[in-house]
DNA sequence: TTGGGTGCAAACTCTTTGCAGCGTT
DNA sequence: AACGCTGCAAAGAGTTTGCACCCAA
């Protein structure tokens, strides 16, 4: 967590952005929660209050800097944010309890490879969301 | 197209819903366009004017009846609708020209199988959206 | 005839934007 | 001191909802 904070400050400064209290607070909340946070949830968990508009701006910046990643996990749902991690993964959303699990595997890379091989499509992003019922919620 | 219309009326009646002009018009527009339509696009292409609120209600009904399918194809974009087809497929969205292609293959089924085999997750829906640049848009 | 469906308008949610003032550099 | 960033409030998009009227059954 300390490491994460340092990384944030370093990355911001390297790219010529200011290291501000709101940015630190949003980043800390994001890291502390380890992912899948809506802007609203973040705004509630942030140490010092930060305006939601600023949270949106901050997260968008983090995304550009490669620090955070957004996903849509379902219909009519707000976007969810998590610290960017290096592994390609996808999300398993339980429609019963709402839990979101990461599933790390070769699947996303397989998709990339499959499309790179002569399908003439230059893949930039793979968004894979699987909805269903998790182990705990099945009968 | 005539077949499609007949299917619509039959399905509606079988489930106790009324066969109305707006429902026919929305369905025709959806079939005619063969997919990937936003509500706004549909409202422009429908023969007789249909209120957007009614289009939303109609599409939601079609979805429940298994006649149509919705996808989110990108950030901040409106939902897109297409007639439900039996093949499992996913979408290739070109961020340059905006074209959306279907890609039919075993990938989606592979994902289902992968998760069904002892991962304890009961898969209901797989939403896979690949963003990148299509053949035509690459240099 | 009757109640399901529609149009219209208002409300709601999520997100973005304009602007004046604050705080990092 | 300078100007990038923030908070606040308002505006925007997409979608939903309440309600009176209409029309398919």
Short mmCIF file of C-alpha atoms (C1' of nucleotides) in Angstrom, two decimals:
data_model
loop_
_atom_site.label_atom_id
_atom_site.label_comp_id
_atom_site.label_asym_id
_atom_site.label_seq_id
_atom_site.Cartn_x
_atom_site.Cartn_y
_atom_site.Cartn_z
CA UNK A 1 0.00 0.00 0.00
CA UNK A 2 2.88 2.29 0.79
CA UNK A 3 4.48 1.07 -2.40
CA UNK A 4 1.31 1.86 -4.27
CA UNK A 5 1.27 5.40 -2.94
CA UNK A 6 4.85 5.92 -3.95
CA UNK A 7 4.14 4.55 -7.39
CA UNK A 8 1.27 6.96 -7.77
CA UNK A 9 3.30 10.04 -6.84
CA UNK A 10 6.17 8.95 -9.03
CA UNK A 11 3.98 8.23 -12.02
CA UNK A 12 2.11 11.49 -11.68
CA UNK A 13 5.27 13.57 -11.39
CA UNK A 14 6.97 11.76 -14.23
CA UNK A 15 4.11 12.68 -16.51
CA UNK A 16 3.98 16.26 -15.31
CA UNK A 17 0.83 15.95 -13.21
CA UNK A 18 0.47 17.32 -9.72
CA UNK A 19 0.34 15.12 -6.70
CA UNK A 20 -2.74 16.29 -4.87
CA UNK A 21 -4.59 15.16 -1.83
CA UNK A 22 -7.73 14.10 -3.78
CA UNK A 23 -5.64 12.00 -6.14
CA UNK A 24 -3.90 10.29 -3.26
CA UNK A 25 -7.18 9.71 -1.45
CA UNK A 26 -8.88 8.19 -4.48
CA UNK A 27 -5.90 5.98 -5.20
CA UNK A 28 -5.70 4.79 -1.62
CA UNK A 29 -9.39 3.93 -1.54
CA UNK A 30 -9.06 2.07 -4.82
CA UNK A 31 -6.09 0.06 -3.65
CA UNK A 32 -7.54 -0.58 -0.22
CA UNK A 33 -10.74 -1.97 -1.74
CA UNK A 34 -8.75 -4.00 -4.25
CA UNK A 35 -11.07 -3.36 -7.08
CA UNK A 36 -14.55 -3.28 -8.54
CA UNK A 37 -15.51 0.03 -7.02
CA UNK A 38 -18.08 2.38 -8.45
CA UNK A 39 -17.46 6.09 -8.23
CA UNK A 40 -20.16 6.32 -5.61
CA UNK A 41 -18.57 3.63 -3.46
CA UNK A 42 -15.23 5.33 -3.75
CA UNK A 43 -16.70 8.66 -2.77
CA UNK A 44 -17.99 7.02 0.40
CA UNK A 45 -14.74 5.25 1.26
CA UNK A 46 -12.35 8.04 0.58
CA UNK A 47 -10.65 9.43 3.70
CA UNK A 48 -11.23 13.12 3.10
CA UNK A 49 -14.32 14.00 1.09
CA UNK A 50 -13.70 14.33 -2.64
CA UNK A 51 -16.28 15.60 -5.08
CA UNK A 52 -17.64 12.95 -7.44
CA UNK A 53 -16.80 15.04 -10.48
CA UNK A 54 -13.21 15.05 -9.31
CA UNK A 55 -13.29 11.31 -8.77
CA UNK A 56 -14.43 10.83 -12.34
CA UNK A 57 -11.66 13.09 -13.60
CA UNK A 58 -9.11 11.40 -11.40
CA UNK A 59 -10.03 7.90 -12.49
CA UNK A 60 -9.94 8.87 -16.12
CA UNK A 61 -6.45 10.23 -15.58
CA UNK A 62 -5.39 7.06 -13.78
CA UNK A 63 -6.68 5.09 -16.72
CA UNK A 64 -4.64 7.15 -19.18
CA UNK A 65 -1.58 6.63 -17.03
CA UNK A 66 -2.18 2.90 -16.99
CA UNK A 67 -2.79 2.88 -13.25
CA UNK A 68 -6.44 1.87 -13.27
CA UNK A 69 -8.87 -0.04 -15.41
CA UNK A 70 -12.59 0.32 -15.88
CA UNK A 71 -15.17 -2.35 -16.62
CA UNK A 72 -18.89 -2.40 -17.15
CA UNK A 73 -20.22 -5.35 -15.29
CA UNK A 74 -23.83 -5.25 -16.31
CA UNK A 75 -26.83 -3.51 -17.59
CA UNK A 76 -27.58 -0.08 -16.25
CA UNK A 77 -24.77 -0.42 -13.79
CA UNK A 78 -22.24 2.25 -13.08
CA UNK A 79 -18.71 1.66 -14.28
CA UNK A 80 -16.41 -0.12 -11.90
CA UNK A 81 -12.78 0.61 -11.32
CA UNK A 82 -9.84 -1.35 -10.11
CA UNK A 83 -6.10 -0.83 -9.95
CA UNK A 84 -4.61 -2.06 -13.21
CA UNK A 85 -2.97 -5.36 -12.77
CA UNK A 86 -0.70 -6.94 -15.28
CA UNK A 87 -2.51 -10.24 -15.64
CA UNK A 88 -5.16 -10.49 -18.25
CA UNK A 89 -8.30 -11.59 -16.55
CA UNK A 90 -12.02 -11.45 -16.82
CA UNK A 91 -14.95 -11.05 -14.50
CA UNK A 92 -17.47 -13.47 -13.16
CA UNK A 93 -20.54 -11.63 -11.95
CA UNK A 94 -23.05 -13.47 -9.80
CA UNK A 95 -26.50 -12.13 -10.49
CA UNK A 96 -27.72 -13.45 -7.18
CA UNK A 97 -25.31 -12.05 -4.62
CA UNK A 98 -23.58 -9.54 -6.87
CA UNK A 99 -20.12 -10.81 -6.10
CA UNK A 100 -17.53 -10.13 -8.75
CA UNK A 101 -14.66 -12.55 -9.04
CA UNK A 102 -11.56 -12.32 -11.09
CA UNK A 103 -10.74 -15.25 -13.20
CA UNK A 104 -7.19 -15.33 -14.33
CA UNK A 105 -6.33 -17.70 -17.08
CA UNK A 106 -5.23 -18.02 -20.63
CA UNK A 107 -8.67 -17.33 -22.05
CA UNK A 108 -8.20 -13.66 -22.77
CA UNK A 109 -4.83 -14.25 -24.29
CA UNK A 110 -6.26 -17.13 -26.30
CA UNK A 111 -8.80 -14.75 -27.76
CA UNK A 112 -6.06 -12.30 -28.68
CA UNK A 113 -4.00 -15.00 -30.32
CA UNK A 114 -6.95 -16.40 -32.15
CA UNK A 115 -7.75 -13.02 -33.68
CA UNK A 116 -4.17 -12.05 -34.37
CA UNK A 117 -3.67 -15.14 -36.47
CA UNK A 118 -4.82 -14.07 -39.85
CA UNK A 119 -8.17 -12.61 -38.90
CA UNK A 120 -7.01 -9.17 -39.87
CA UNK A 121 -8.17 -7.55 -36.68
CA UNK A 122 -5.75 -5.62 -34.53
CA UNK A 123 -6.92 -6.30 -30.98
CA UNK A 124 -6.59 -3.51 -28.49
CA UNK A 125 -8.90 -4.51 -25.71
CA UNK A 126 -10.80 -7.60 -24.72
CA UNK A 127 -13.74 -7.14 -22.41
CA UNK A 128 -15.18 -10.39 -21.18
CA UNK A 129 -17.94 -10.45 -18.60
CA UNK A 130 -19.57 -13.69 -17.61
CA UNK A 131 -22.86 -13.52 -15.74
CA UNK A 132 -24.40 -16.39 -13.84
CA UNK A 133 -24.60 -17.86 -10.38
CA UNK A 134 -21.62 -18.46 -8.20
CA UNK A 135 -20.88 -21.60 -6.26
CA UNK A 136 -22.37 -20.28 -3.03
CA UNK A 137 -25.63 -19.18 -4.62
CA UNK A 138 -26.45 -22.42 -6.39
CA UNK A 139 -29.12 -24.29 -4.41
CA UNK B 1 -38.86 -10.75 -43.41
CA UNK B 2 -42.39 -11.96 -43.79
CA UNK B 3 -41.35 -15.02 -41.85
CA UNK B 4 -39.93 -12.83 -39.15
CA UNK B 5 -43.16 -10.88 -38.90
CA UNK B 6 -45.13 -14.06 -38.61
CA UNK B 7 -42.78 -15.33 -35.93
CA UNK B 8 -43.22 -12.13 -33.99
CA UNK B 9 -47.02 -12.24 -34.05
CA UNK B 10 -47.04 -15.90 -33.15
CA UNK B 11 -44.63 -15.50 -30.30
CA UNK B 12 -46.48 -12.52 -28.90
CA UNK B 13 -49.86 -14.21 -29.05
CA UNK B 14 -48.54 -17.44 -27.60
CA UNK B 15 -47.32 -15.57 -24.57
CA UNK B 16 -50.51 -13.58 -24.22
CA UNK B 17 -49.16 -10.28 -25.48
CA UNK B 18 -50.93 -8.09 -27.97
CA UNK B 19 -49.75 -7.69 -31.53
CA UNK B 20 -49.59 -3.95 -32.01
CA UNK B 21 -48.43 -1.70 -34.77
CA UNK B 22 -45.50 -0.27 -32.75
CA UNK B 23 -44.26 -3.75 -31.92
CA UNK B 24 -44.43 -4.80 -35.55
CA UNK B 25 -42.69 -1.62 -36.66
CA UNK B 26 -39.84 -1.96 -34.18
CA UNK B 27 -39.36 -5.60 -35.05
CA UNK B 28 -39.32 -4.87 -38.78
CA UNK B 29 -36.76 -2.14 -38.36
CA UNK B 30 -34.60 -4.41 -36.24
CA UNK B 31 -34.74 -7.25 -38.74
CA UNK B 32 -34.28 -4.98 -41.73
CA UNK B 33 -31.13 -3.48 -40.21
CA UNK B 34 -29.86 -6.89 -39.20
CA UNK B 35 -28.55 -5.80 -35.90
CA UNK B 36 -26.52 -3.43 -33.79
CA UNK B 37 -29.11 -0.71 -33.62
CA UNK B 38 -29.42 1.82 -30.87
CA UNK B 39 -32.86 2.91 -29.74
CA UNK B 40 -32.29 6.24 -31.39
CA UNK B 41 -31.38 4.65 -34.72
CA UNK B 42 -34.44 2.45 -34.54
CA UNK B 43 -36.67 5.38 -33.79
CA UNK B 44 -35.43 7.01 -36.98
CA UNK B 45 -35.81 3.93 -39.15
CA UNK B 46 -39.19 2.78 -37.97
CA UNK B 47 -41.94 3.14 -40.59
CA UNK B 48 -44.55 4.86 -38.47
CA UNK B 49 -43.23 7.02 -35.66
CA UNK B 50 -42.92 5.22 -32.34
CA UNK B 51 -42.08 6.97 -29.10
CA UNK B 52 -38.64 6.12 -27.73
CA UNK B 53 -40.06 5.11 -24.38
CA UNK B 54 -42.20 2.57 -26.21
CA UNK B 55 -39.18 1.34 -28.13
CA UNK B 56 -37.37 0.73 -24.87
CA UNK B 57 -40.36 -1.14 -23.47
CA UNK B 58 -40.78 -3.10 -26.68
CA UNK B 59 -37.15 -4.16 -26.87
CA UNK B 60 -37.14 -5.22 -23.26
CA UNK B 61 -40.17 -7.38 -23.99
CA UNK B 62 -38.49 -8.85 -27.07
CA UNK B 63 -35.52 -9.71 -24.93
CA UNK B 64 -37.69 -11.52 -22.38
CA UNK B 65 -39.31 -13.44 -25.19
CA UNK B 66 -35.93 -14.43 -26.55
CA UNK B 67 -36.48 -12.49 -29.77
CA UNK B 68 -33.78 -9.88 -29.33
CA UNK B 69 -30.46 -9.47 -27.63
CA UNK B 70 -28.75 -6.40 -26.23
CA UNK B 71 -25.06 -5.62 -26.07
CA UNK B 72 -22.96 -2.77 -24.78
CA UNK B 73 -20.30 -2.15 -27.33
CA UNK B 74 -18.28 0.51 -25.61
CA UNK B 75 -17.85 3.21 -23.11
CA UNK B 76 -20.63 5.72 -22.76
CA UNK B 77 -22.37 4.21 -25.73
CA UNK B 78 -26.05 3.47 -25.88
CA UNK B 79 -27.10 -0.15 -25.81
CA UNK B 80 -27.39 -1.88 -29.14
CA UNK B 81 -29.98 -4.39 -30.16
CA UNK B 82 -30.14 -7.16 -32.66
CA UNK B 83 -32.51 -9.99 -33.43
CA UNK B 84 -31.49 -12.97 -31.32
CA UNK B 85 -29.71 -15.49 -33.40
CA UNK B 86 -29.02 -18.99 -32.28
CA UNK B 87 -25.27 -18.97 -32.85
CA UNK B 88 -23.13 -17.88 -30.01
CA UNK B 89 -20.99 -15.09 -31.27
CA UNK B 90 -19.15 -12.05 -30.10
CA UNK B 91 -18.51 -8.58 -31.37
CA UNK B 92 -15.50 -6.96 -32.95
CA UNK B 93 -15.73 -3.20 -32.62
CA UNK B 94 -13.41 -1.06 -34.71
CA UNK B 95 -12.58 2.09 -32.79
CA UNK B 96 -11.62 3.82 -36.02
CA UNK B 97 -14.60 3.38 -38.29
CA UNK B 98 -17.04 2.12 -35.70
CA UNK B 99 -17.96 -0.98 -37.64
CA UNK B 100 -19.23 -3.87 -35.59
CA UNK B 101 -18.63 -7.34 -36.91
CA UNK B 102 -19.94 -10.60 -35.68
CA UNK B 103 -17.45 -13.28 -35.09
CA UNK B 104 -18.96 -16.70 -34.92
CA UNK B 105 -16.84 -19.43 -33.56
CA UNK B 106 -16.33 -21.80 -30.73
CA UNK B 107 -14.83 -19.22 -28.42
CA UNK B 108 -17.94 -18.38 -26.48
CA UNK B 109 -18.85 -22.01 -26.11
CA UNK B 110 -15.28 -22.76 -25.07
CA UNK B 111 -15.62 -20.24 -22.29
CA UNK B 112 -18.85 -21.84 -21.13
CA UNK B 113 -17.33 -25.29 -21.17
CA UNK B 114 -14.23 -24.10 -19.40
CA UNK B 115 -16.27 -22.64 -16.56
CA UNK B 116 -18.78 -25.45 -16.35
CA UNK B 117 -16.03 -27.97 -15.79
CA UNK B 118 -15.52 -27.85 -12.09
CA UNK B 119 -15.23 -24.14 -11.66
CA UNK B 120 -18.47 -24.07 -9.74
CA UNK B 121 -19.92 -21.22 -11.71
CA UNK B 122 -23.25 -21.62 -13.45
CA UNK B 123 -22.87 -19.57 -16.61
CA UNK B 124 -25.92 -17.73 -17.85
CA UNK B 125 -24.52 -15.17 -20.20
CA UNK B 126 -21.20 -14.48 -21.84
CA UNK B 127 -20.60 -10.98 -23.07
CA UNK B 128 -17.44 -10.66 -25.09
CA UNK B 129 -16.54 -7.42 -26.80
CA UNK B 130 -13.24 -7.01 -28.57
CA UNK B 131 -12.11 -3.51 -29.44
CA UNK B 132 -9.39 -2.67 -31.90
CA UNK B 133 -8.86 -1.79 -35.52
CA UNK B 134 -10.38 -3.69 -38.37
CA UNK B 135 -8.59 -4.83 -41.49
CA UNK B 136 -9.64 -1.81 -43.53
CA UNK B 137 -8.54 0.70 -40.95
CA UNK B 138 -5.04 -0.60 -40.46
CA UNK B 139 -2.65 1.63 -42.37
"C1'" DT C 1 -66.14 -3.48 -23.53
"C1'" DT C 2 -61.88 -3.73 -21.21
"C1'" DG C 3 -57.39 -3.61 -19.68
"C1'" DG C 4 -52.90 -3.92 -22.05
"C1'" DG C 5 -50.13 -0.75 -24.65
"C1'" DT C 6 -48.82 3.83 -26.15
"C1'" DG C 7 -47.47 8.71 -26.22
"C1'" DC C 8 -46.09 12.43 -23.64
"C1'" DA C 9 -43.65 14.58 -20.12
"C1'" DA C 10 -41.25 14.37 -16.07
"C1'" DA C 11 -37.94 12.07 -13.30
"C1'" DC C 12 -33.71 9.42 -12.51
"C1'" DT C 13 -28.98 7.82 -12.86
"C1'" DC C 14 -24.53 8.21 -14.43
"C1'" DT C 15 -21.22 11.19 -16.28
"C1'" DT C 16 -19.33 15.47 -18.19
"C1'" DT C 17 -18.44 20.41 -18.29
"C1'" DG C 18 -17.96 25.60 -17.12
"C1'" DC C 19 -16.19 28.44 -14.03
"C1'" DA C 20 -14.31 30.79 -9.97
"C1'" DG C 21 -11.12 30.04 -6.44
"C1'" DC C 22 -7.61 27.08 -4.12
"C1'" DG C 23 -3.13 24.88 -3.44
"C1'" DT C 24 1.05 22.45 -5.74
"C1'" DT C 25 4.96 23.50 -7.85
"C1'" DA D 1 3.33 33.92 -8.51
"C1'" DA D 2 1.29 30.84 -11.97
"C1'" DC D 3 -1.66 27.71 -13.55
"C1'" DG D 4 -3.24 22.93 -12.81
"C1'" DC D 5 -6.74 20.97 -10.03
"C1'" DT D 6 -10.85 21.09 -7.29
"C1'" DG D 7 -15.59 21.88 -5.75
"C1'" DC D 8 -19.93 23.30 -6.96
"C1'" DA D 9 -23.73 23.53 -9.86
"C1'" DA D 10 -25.68 22.93 -14.07
"C1'" DA D 11 -26.10 20.48 -18.24
"C1'" DG D 12 -26.22 16.18 -21.00
"C1'" DA D 13 -27.01 11.49 -22.41
"C1'" DG D 14 -29.54 7.23 -21.87
"C1'" DT D 15 -33.24 5.08 -19.79
"C1'" DT D 16 -37.35 4.55 -16.81
"C1'" DT D 17 -41.85 5.76 -14.95
"C1'" DG D 18 -46.61 7.89 -14.08
"C1'" DC D 19 -50.65 8.71 -16.13
"C1'" DA D 20 -54.51 9.53 -19.22
"C1'" DC D 21 -56.07 7.95 -23.56
"C1'" DC D 22 -56.42 4.55 -27.25
"C1'" DC D 23 -57.06 0.25 -29.62
"C1'" DA D 24 -56.42 -5.03 -30.05
"C1'" DA D 25 -58.89 -8.83 -28.44
#
